[in-house]
Coordinates of C-alpha atoms and ligand atoms in Angstrom, one line a residue:
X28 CA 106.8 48.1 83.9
X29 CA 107.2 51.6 83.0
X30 CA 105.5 54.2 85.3
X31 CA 102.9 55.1 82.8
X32 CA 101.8 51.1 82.8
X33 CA 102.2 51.4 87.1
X34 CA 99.5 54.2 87.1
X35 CA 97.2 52.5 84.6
X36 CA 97.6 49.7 87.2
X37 CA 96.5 51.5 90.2
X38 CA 94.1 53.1 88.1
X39 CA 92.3 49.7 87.2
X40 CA 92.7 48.5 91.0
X41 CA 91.2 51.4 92.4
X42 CA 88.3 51.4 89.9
X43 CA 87.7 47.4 90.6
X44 CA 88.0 48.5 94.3
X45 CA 85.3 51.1 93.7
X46 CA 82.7 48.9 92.8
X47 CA 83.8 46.4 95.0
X48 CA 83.1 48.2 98.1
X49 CA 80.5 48.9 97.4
X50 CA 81.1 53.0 96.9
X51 CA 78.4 53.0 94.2
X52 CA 75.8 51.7 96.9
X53 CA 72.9 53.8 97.3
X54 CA 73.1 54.1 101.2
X55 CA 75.8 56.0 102.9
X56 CA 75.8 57.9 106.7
X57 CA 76.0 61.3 106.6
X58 CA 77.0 64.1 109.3
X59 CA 74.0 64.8 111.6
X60 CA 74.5 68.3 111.4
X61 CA 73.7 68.3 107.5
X62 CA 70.1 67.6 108.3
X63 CA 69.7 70.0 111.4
X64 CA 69.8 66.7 113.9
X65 CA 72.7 68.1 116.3
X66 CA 70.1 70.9 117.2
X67 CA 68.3 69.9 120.2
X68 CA 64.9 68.5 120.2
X69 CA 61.5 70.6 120.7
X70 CA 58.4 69.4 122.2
X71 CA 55.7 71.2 121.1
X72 CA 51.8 70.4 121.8
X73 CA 49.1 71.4 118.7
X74 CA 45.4 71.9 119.8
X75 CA 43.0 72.0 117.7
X76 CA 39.5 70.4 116.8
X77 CA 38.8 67.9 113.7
X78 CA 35.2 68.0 112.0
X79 CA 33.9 64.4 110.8
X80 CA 30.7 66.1 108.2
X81 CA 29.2 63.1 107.1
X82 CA 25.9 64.6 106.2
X83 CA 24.5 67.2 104.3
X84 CA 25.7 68.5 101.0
X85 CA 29.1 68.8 101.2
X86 CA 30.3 65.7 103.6
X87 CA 34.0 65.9 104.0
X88 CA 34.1 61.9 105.3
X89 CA 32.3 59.9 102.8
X90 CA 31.8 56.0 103.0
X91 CA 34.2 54.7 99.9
X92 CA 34.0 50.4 100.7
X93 CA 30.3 49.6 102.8
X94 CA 30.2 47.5 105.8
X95 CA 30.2 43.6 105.2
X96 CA 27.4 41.6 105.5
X97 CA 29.1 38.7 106.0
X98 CA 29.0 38.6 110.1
X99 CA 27.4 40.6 112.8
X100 CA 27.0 43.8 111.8
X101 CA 26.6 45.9 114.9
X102 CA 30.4 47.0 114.4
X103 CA 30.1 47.7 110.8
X104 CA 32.9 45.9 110.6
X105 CA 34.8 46.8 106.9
X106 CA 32.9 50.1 106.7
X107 CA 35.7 52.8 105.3
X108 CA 35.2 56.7 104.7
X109 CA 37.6 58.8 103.3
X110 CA 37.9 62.1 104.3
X111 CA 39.5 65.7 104.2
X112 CA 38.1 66.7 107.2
X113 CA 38.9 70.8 108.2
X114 CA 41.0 71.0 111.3
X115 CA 40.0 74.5 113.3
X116 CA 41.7 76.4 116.2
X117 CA 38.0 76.3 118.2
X118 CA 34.9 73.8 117.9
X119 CA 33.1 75.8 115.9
X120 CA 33.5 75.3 112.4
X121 CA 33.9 79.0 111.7
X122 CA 36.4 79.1 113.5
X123 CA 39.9 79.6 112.4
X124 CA 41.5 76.4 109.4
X125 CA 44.6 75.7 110.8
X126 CA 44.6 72.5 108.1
X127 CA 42.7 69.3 107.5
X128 CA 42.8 65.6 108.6
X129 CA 43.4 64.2 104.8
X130 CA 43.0 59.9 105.0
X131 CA 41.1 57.3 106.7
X132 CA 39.2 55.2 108.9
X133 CA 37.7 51.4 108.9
X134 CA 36.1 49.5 110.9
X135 CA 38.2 46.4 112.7
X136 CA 36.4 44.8 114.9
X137 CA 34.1 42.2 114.8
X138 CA 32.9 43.1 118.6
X139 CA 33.1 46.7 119.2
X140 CA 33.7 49.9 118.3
X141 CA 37.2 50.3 117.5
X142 CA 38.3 51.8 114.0
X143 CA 42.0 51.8 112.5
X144 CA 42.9 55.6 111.3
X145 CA 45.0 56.8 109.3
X146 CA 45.7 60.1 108.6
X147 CA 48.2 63.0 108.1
X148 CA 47.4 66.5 109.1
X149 CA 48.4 68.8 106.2
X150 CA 48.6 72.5 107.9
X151 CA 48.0 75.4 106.5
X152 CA 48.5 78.0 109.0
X153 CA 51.6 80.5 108.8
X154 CA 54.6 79.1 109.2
X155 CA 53.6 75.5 109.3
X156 CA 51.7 76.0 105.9
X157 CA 53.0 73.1 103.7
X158 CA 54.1 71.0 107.1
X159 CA 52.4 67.8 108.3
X160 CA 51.9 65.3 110.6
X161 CA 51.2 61.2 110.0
X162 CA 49.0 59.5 112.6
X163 CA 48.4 55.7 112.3
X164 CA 46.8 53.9 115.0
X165 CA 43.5 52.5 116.9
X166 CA 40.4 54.7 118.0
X167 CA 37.9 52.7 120.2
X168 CA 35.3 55.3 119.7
X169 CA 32.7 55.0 122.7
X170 CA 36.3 55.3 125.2
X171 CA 36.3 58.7 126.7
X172 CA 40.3 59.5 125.6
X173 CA 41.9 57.3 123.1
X174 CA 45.8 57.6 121.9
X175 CA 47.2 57.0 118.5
X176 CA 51.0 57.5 117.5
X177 CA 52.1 59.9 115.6
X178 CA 54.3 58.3 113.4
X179 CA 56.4 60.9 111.0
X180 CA 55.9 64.2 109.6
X181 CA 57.6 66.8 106.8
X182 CA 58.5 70.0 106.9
X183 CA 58.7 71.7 110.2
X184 CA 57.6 68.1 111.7
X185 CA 60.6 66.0 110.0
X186 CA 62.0 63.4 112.2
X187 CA 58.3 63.8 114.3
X188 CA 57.6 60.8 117.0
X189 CA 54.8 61.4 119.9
X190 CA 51.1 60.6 120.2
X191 CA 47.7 62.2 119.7
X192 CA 44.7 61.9 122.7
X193 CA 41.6 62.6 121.2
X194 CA 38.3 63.2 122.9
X195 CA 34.9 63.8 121.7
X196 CA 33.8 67.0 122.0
X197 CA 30.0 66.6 120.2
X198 CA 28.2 64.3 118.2
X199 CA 24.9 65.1 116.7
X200 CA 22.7 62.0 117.0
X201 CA 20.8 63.0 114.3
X202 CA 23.0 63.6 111.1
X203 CA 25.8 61.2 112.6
X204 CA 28.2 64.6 112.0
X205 CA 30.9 64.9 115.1
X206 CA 33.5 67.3 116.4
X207 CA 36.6 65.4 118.1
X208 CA 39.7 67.4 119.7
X209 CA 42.5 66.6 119.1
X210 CA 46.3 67.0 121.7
X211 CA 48.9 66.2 119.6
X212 CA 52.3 65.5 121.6
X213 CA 55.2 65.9 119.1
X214 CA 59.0 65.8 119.3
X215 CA 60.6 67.4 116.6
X216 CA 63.8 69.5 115.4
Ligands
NAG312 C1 29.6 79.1 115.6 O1 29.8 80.4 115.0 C2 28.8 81.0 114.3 C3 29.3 82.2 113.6 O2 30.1 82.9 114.5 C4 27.6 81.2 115.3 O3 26.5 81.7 114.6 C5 27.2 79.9 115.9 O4 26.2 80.0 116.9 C6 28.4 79.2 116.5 N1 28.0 77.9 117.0 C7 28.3 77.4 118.2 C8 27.8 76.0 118.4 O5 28.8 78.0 119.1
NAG313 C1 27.0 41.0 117.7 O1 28.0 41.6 118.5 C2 27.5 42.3 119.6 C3 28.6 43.1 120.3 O2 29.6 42.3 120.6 C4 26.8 41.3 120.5 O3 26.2 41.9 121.6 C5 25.7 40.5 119.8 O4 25.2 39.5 120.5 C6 26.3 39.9 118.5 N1 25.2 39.4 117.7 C7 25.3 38.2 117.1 C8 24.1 37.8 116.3 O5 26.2 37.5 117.2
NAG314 C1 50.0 78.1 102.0 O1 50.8 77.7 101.0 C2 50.2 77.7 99.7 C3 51.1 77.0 98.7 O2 52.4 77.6 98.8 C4 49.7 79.1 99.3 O3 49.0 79.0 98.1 C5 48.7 79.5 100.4 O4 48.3 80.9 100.2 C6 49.4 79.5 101.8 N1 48.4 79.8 102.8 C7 48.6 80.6 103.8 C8 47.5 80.7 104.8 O5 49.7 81.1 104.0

């Protein structure tokens, strides 16, 4: 075997070996630091107070797939409304956007009050502008504080884990229109 016919050799090993291992696989570790993880975490707590307009002429949470009529209907079980529903800093709708609650919520029980949301809070206030947060989880309505995970986010909220409590702040009886706040607990990097 001359050394050109050696080389070739190796060549065609190494290239079998390749594939073999698995080198072309589409999953492979990386150094933490490449993605910011060997910085330490923050904990950082967002306030701010989420508008469900169902009323009037420009509802941000609009009914998309009716309640079924199938069972007892005093939990309006199946009722879903989609919504992009403004996020400000105070209650009052005037006050400052600091994003909007962009998703969902239904109706899951057949004996009370409880809905499944989910949602991701798409910021657009200075330097989180662009950055967002993904909450999934249940909402028994009529229970003074209820707590949903957060359960990702992007930009300035990558890697995010940590939970909401929300609260009702005011309903109005008449249009069905309500103001919730939100505490958002979030550890990030
Ligand atoms: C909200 O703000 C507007 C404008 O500043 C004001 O007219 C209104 O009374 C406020 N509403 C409440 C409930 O404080
Ligand atoms: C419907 O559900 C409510 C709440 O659980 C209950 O009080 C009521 O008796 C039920 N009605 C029927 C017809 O099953
Ligand atoms: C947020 O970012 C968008 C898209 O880059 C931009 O159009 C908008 O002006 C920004 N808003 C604020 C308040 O910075």
């Amino acid at each position: 075997m001359t050394t050109t016919h050696f080389f070739l050799l190796i060549t065609i090993l190494l290239h079998s070996c390749h594939s073999l291992t698995g080198a072309d696989d589409f999953v492979r570790s990386i150094d933490r630091s490449l993605l910011g993880l060997n910085k330490e975490e923050k904990v950082s707590h967002l306030k701010f107070y989420w508008h469900d307009i169902v009323s009037g002429k420009n509802p941000t949470s609009i009914e998309v797939i009716a309640a079924t009529n199938k069972i007892n209907t005093t939990t309006f079980f199946g009722l879903t409304r989609m919504l992009d529903n403004p996020l400000t800093l105070g209650p009052n709708l005037s006050s400052k956007l600091v994003g909007r609650a962009q998703g969902f919520y239904s109706s899951t029980s057949q004996t009370e009050a409880d809905l499944l949301m989910a949602m991701n809070f798409a910021f657009v206030d200075g330097k989180y502008n662009g950055s967002s947060i993904t909450v999934l989880g249940r909402n028994p309505i009529f229970n003074k504080v209820r707590e949903m995970p957060v359960i990702g986010g992007s930009g300035f909220f990558r890697f995010a884990r940590g939970y909401v409590q929300l609260n009702t702040y005011s309903v109005n009886l008449k249009t069905n229109d309500a103001i919730v706040e939100y505490n958002v607990y979030v550890i990030h990097y």
